[in-house]
XYZ file of C-alpha atoms in Angstrom:
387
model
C 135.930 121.541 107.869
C 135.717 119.058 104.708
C 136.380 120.308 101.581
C 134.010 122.467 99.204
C 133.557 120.460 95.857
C 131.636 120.675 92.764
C 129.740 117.741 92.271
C 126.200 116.357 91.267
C 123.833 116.353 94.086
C 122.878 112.727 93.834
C 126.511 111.666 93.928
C 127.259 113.625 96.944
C 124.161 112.286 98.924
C 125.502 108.841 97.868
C 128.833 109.445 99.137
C 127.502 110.710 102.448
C 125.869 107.575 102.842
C 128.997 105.840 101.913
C 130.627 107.856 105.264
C 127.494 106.902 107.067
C 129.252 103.548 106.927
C 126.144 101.449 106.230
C 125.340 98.160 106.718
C 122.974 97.296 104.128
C 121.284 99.077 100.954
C 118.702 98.101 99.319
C 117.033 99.762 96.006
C 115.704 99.594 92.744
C 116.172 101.773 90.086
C 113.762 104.495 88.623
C 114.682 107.763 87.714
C 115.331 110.335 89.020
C 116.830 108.520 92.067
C 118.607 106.117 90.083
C 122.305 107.537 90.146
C 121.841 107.567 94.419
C 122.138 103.934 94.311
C 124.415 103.052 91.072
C 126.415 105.273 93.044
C 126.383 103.310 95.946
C 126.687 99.693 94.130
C 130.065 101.188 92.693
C 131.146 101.953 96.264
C 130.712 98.778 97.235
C 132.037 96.716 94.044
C 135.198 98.868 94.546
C 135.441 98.062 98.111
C 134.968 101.812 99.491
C 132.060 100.697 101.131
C 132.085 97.522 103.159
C 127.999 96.912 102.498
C 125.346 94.393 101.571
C 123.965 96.066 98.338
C 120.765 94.048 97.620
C 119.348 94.361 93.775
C 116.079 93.686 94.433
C 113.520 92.960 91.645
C 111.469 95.412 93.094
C 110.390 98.772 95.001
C 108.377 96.456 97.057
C 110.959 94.242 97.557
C 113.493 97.064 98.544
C 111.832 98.110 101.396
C 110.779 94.433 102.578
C 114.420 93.921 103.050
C 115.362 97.456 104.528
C 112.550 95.909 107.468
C 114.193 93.097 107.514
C 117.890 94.333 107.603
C 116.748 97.099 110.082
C 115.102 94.119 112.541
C 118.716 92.658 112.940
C 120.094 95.923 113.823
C 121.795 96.953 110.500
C 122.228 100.584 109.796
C 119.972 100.499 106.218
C 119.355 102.833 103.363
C 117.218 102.608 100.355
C 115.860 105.311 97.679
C 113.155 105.951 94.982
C 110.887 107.681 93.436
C 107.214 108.269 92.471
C 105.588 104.703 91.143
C 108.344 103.203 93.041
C 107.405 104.771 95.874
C 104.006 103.607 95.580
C 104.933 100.379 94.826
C 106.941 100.284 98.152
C 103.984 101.922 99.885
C 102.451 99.080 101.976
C 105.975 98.067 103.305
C 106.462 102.159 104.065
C 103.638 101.899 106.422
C 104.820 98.531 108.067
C 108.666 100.123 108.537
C 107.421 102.685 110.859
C 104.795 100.970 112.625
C 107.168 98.609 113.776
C 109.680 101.982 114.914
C 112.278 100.585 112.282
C 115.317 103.161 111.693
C 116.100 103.786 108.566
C 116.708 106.236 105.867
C 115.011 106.685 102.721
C 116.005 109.288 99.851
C 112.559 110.687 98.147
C 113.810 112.102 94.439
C 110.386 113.487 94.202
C 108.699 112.981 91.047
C 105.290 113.660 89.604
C 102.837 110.416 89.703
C 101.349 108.924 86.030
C 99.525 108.849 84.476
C 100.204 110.093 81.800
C 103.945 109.381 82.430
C 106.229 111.865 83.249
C 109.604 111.673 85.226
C 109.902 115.037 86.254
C 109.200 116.864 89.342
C 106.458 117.280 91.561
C 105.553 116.452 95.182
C 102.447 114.187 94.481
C 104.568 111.280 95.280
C 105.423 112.337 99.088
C 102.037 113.291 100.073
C 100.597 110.077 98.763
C 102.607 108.758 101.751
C 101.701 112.171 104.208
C 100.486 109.729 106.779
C 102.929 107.025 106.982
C 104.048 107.754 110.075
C 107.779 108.623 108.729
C 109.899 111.388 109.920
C 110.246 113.687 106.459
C 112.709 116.687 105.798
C 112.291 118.909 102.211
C 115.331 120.221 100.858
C 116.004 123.119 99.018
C 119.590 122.777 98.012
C 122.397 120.514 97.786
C 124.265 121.105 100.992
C 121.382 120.261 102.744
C 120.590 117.528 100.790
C 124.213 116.326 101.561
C 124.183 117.418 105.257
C 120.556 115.892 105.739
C 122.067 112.807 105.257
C 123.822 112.476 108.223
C 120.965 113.807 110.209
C 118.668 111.468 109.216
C 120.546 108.634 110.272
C 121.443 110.520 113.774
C 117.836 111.186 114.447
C 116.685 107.840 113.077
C 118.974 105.537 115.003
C 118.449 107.793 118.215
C 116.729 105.585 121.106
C 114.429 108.118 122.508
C 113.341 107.993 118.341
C 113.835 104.703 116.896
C 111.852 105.739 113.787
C 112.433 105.899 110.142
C 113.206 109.030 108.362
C 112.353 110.409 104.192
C 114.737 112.970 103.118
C 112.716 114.740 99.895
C 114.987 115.800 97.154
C 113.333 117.391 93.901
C 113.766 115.216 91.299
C 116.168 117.179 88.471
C 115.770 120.555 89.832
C 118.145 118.873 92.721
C 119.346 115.192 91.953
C 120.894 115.932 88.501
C 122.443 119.532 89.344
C 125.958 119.876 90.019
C 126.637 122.410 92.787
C 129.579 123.499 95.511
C 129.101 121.052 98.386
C 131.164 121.019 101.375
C 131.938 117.641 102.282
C 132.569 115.971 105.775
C 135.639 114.351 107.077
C 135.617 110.634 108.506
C 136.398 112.937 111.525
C 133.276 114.813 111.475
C 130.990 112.021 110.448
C 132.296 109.765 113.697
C 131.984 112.995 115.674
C 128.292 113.259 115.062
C 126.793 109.855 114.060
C 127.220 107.357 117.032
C 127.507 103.578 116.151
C 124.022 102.124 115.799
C 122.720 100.339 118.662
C 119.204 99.429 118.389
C 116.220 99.197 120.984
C 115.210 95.478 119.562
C 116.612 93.379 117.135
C 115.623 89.814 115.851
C 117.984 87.130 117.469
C 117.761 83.664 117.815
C 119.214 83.901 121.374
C 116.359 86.540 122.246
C 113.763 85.896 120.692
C 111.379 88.786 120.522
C 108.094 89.349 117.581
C 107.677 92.205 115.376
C 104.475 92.930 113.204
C 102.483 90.154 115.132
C 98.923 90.383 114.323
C 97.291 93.147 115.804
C 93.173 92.598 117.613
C 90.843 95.419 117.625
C 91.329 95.430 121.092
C 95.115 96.679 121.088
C 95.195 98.387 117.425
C 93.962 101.805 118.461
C 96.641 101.765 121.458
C 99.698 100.875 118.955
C 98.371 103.734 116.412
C 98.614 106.033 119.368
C 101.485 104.786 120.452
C 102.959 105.637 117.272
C 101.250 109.522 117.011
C 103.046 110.029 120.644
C 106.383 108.940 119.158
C 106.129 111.208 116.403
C 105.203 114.349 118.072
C 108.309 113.165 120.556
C 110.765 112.965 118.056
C 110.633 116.856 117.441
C 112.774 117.712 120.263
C 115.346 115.243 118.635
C 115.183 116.729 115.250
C 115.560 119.853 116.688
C 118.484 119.168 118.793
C 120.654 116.850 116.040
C 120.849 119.773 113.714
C 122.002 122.174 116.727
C 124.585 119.814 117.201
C 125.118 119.810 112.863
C 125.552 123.973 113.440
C 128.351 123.401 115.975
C 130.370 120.855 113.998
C 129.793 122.466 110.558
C 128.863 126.323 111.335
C 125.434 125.410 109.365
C 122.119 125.946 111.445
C 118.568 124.182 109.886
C 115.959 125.122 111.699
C 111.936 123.251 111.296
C 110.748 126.495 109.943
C 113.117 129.080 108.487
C 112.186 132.296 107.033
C 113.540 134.954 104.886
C 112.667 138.770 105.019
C 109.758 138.211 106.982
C 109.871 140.488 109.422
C 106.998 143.335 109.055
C 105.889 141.305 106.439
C 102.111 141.874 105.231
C 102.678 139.143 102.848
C 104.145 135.703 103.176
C 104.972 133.201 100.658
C 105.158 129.454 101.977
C 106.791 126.896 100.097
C 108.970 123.348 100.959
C 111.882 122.440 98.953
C 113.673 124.134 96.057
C 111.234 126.062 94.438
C 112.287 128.424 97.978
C 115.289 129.451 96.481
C 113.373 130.763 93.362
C 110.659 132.267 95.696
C 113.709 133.882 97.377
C 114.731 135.701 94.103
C 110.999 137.050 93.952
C 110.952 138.254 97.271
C 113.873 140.637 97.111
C 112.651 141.768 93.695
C 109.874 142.909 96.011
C 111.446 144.204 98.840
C 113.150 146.492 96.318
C 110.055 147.280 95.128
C 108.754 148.657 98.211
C 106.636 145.826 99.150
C 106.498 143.880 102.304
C 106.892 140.554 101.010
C 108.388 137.567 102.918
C 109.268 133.815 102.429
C 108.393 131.141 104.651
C 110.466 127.597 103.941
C 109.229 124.890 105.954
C 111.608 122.023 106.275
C 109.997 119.741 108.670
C 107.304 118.157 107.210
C 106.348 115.680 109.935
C 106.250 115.867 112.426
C 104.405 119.267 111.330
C 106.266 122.451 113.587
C 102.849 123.545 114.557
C 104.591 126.071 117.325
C 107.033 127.751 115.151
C 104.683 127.969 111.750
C 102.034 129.841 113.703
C 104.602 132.174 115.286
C 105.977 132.362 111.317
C 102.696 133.149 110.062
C 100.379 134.992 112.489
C 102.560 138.532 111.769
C 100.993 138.740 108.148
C 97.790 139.618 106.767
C 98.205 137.195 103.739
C 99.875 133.809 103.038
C 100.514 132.340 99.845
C 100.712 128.814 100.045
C 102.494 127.318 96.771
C 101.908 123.807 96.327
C 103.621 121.253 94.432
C 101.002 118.435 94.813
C 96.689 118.193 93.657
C 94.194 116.774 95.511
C 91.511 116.444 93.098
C 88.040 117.239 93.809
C 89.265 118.139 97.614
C 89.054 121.708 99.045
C 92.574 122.245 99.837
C 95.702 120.587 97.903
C 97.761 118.700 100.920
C 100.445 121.367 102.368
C 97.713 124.397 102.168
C 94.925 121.968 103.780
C 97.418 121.776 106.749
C 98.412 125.744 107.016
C 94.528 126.376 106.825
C 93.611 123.725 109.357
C 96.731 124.993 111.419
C 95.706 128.515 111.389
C 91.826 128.096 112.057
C 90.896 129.579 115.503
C 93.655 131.635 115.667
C 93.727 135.379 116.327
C 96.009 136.858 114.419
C 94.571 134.652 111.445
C 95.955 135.481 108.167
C 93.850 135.319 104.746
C 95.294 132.017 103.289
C 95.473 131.256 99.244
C 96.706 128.033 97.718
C 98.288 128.370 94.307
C 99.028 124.725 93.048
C 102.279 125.227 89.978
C 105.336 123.359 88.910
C 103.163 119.759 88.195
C 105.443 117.175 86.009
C 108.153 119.219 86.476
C 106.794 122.584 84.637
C 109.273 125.303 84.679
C 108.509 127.867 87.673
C 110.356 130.988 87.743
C 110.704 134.407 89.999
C 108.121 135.713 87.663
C 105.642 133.080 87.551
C 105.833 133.307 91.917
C 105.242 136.952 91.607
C 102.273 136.799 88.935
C 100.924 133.850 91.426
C 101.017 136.144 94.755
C 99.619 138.947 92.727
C 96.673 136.798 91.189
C 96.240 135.110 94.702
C 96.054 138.946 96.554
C 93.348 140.396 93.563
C 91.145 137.298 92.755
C 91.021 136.003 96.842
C 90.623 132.179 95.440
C 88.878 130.419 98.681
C 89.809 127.145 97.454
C 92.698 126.528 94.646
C 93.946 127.957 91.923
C 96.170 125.443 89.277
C 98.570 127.989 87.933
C 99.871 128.267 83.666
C 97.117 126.388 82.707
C 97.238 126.155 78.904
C 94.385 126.507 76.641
């Protein structure tokens, strides 16, 4: 095994991209993501990292070279952040139409107005439908070990599609925590050399994002649905092989305490390691309380969240994103929608907390899942609402 060091989670995640031994990165810089890629551009000034680092003059521009690198068969990595993100957005939806691999790091951060840099998850489910593979983390080991995944499921040919790796912005890019790192060893072990399906060549000439009729758009979209519900399998079986190389298992759906649970909390990303702390303090209360972390956002483990959820008599969905003047905010819309029909259907709340970064703590979850169980809210409820 590599060695355990302490180390800011942003820096680490850069480094693991510098073992990745990519071809080509691409960024520009907005905060929180920014010390991902400064990171990275010192790598390769110093010569640790034999890359093309590309200072584009733009978020847009960042991921119009990624598709372009990526085309020629480059192994490619960019990162951002919130307005960046949605500046990049129209090229997002182009990369994986056109079943480009590469990796993007998501320092989730809340969306302005009015301007805030702090965290949320507004910014990755403005982008829910992209057609991108996307993994929440909740710590920094598996922001670290993510890394390599990514690219290993990305680059795979029975995959061939690009993956978002969602980090919380702060609460997880600016921490410093114990992170074991991978050897060269390791990394060669588990991440193949890239060989693509198609690249762009003169010598073989082939055309990417041609114009698309009626006639054959519906048939591509499809095309692309069928790929993403295929890649589970992949996902699934890349961090199997991550468990036997590094003792570490990540699983689509992972729970904690749950079993004979009444009540389940669901959460993604690092707010689960707070909702963790709440849970015991429950359990040692006497109450059946559980956590459910999901970890695969798309493609959506519809299998393993129903088998998660249909033990309990109440879930507690805690969102980190609004959908104004909609029914559901975005992950609870999906648990209810997920859950409708079924038998064993539990009584599903959606608690919406932690917007702009807003401090949430083992007592705020436990006031939430109390407030959800007593007032039964059929729609949302925005928690700590001042005033």
């Amino acid at each position: 095994m590599g060695q355990k060091v302490g180390i800011e989670v942003s820096i680490a995640a850069a480094d693991a991209v510098g073992l990745c031994d990519v071809d080509v990165v691409a960024a520009y810089p907005i905060t929180p993501q920014t010390h991902v890629v400064e990171h990275l551009a010192e790598l390769c000034a110093s010569g640790h990292l034999d890359a093309e680092f590309v200072p584009v003059e733009s978020e847009h521009s960042a991921m119009s070279v990624c598709c372009g690198s990526a085309a020629v068969g480059a192994r490619t990595f960019t990162a951002t952040s919130a307005q960046g993100l949605a500046l990049m957005s129209e090229i997002v939806f182009i990369a994986s139409s056109m079943r480009l691999p590469m990796v993007m790091f998501l320092a989730n951060r809340a969306l302005s107005a009015p301007l805030s840099i702090w965290n949320d998850h507004s910014d990755t489910m403005m982008v829910r439908d992209c057609g991108w593979i996307q993994v929440f983390c909740k710590n920094g080991q598996e922001v670290y070990d993510a890394i390599f995944h990514a690219f290993r499921v990305a680059e795979d040919k029975r995959v061939s599609m690009p993956v978002m790796i969602n980090v919380d912005g702060f609460g997880l890019t600016h921490v410093i925590e114990p992170i074991e790192f991978w050897t060269k060893e390791m990394v060669k072990e588990y991440l193949p050399p890239f060989e693509p399906l198609y690249t762009l060549h003169p010598d073989k000439v082939v055309t990417m994002g041609a114009f698309g009729m009626p006639e054959i758009f519906t048939e591509a979209k499809k095309a692309l649905d069928v790929a993403m519900w295929n890649s589970a399998p992949v996902v699934v079986e890349a961090w199997d092989e991550m468990a036997k190389l590094t003792g570490r298992q990540y699983m689509p759906v992972e729970t904690y305490k749950a079993d004979g649970a009444e009540t389940l909390i669901l959460a993604m990303g690092s707010i689960c390691e707070t909702a963790s702390i709440a849970v015991d303090r429950f359990r040692e209360a006497g109450k059946k309380v559980g956590l459910v972390n999901l970890r695969l956002w798309r493609p959506l483990p519809k299998d393993e969240l129903r088998k998660a959820l249909s033990g309990a008599k109440d879930v507690v969905v805690l969102d980190r994103a609004l959908t104004p003047g909609g029914a559901n905010s975005p992950l609870t819309a999906e648990i209810r929608s997920l859950m409708y029909g079924e038998t064993a259907r539990p009584n599903i709340y959606n608690m919406v907390a932690g917007l702009g970064g807003r401090d949430v703590t083992p007592e705020d979850i436990t006031t939430m899942l109390e407030k959800a169980l007593a007032d039964q809210h059929k729609g949302y409820y925005i928690y700590g609402v001042r005033g």
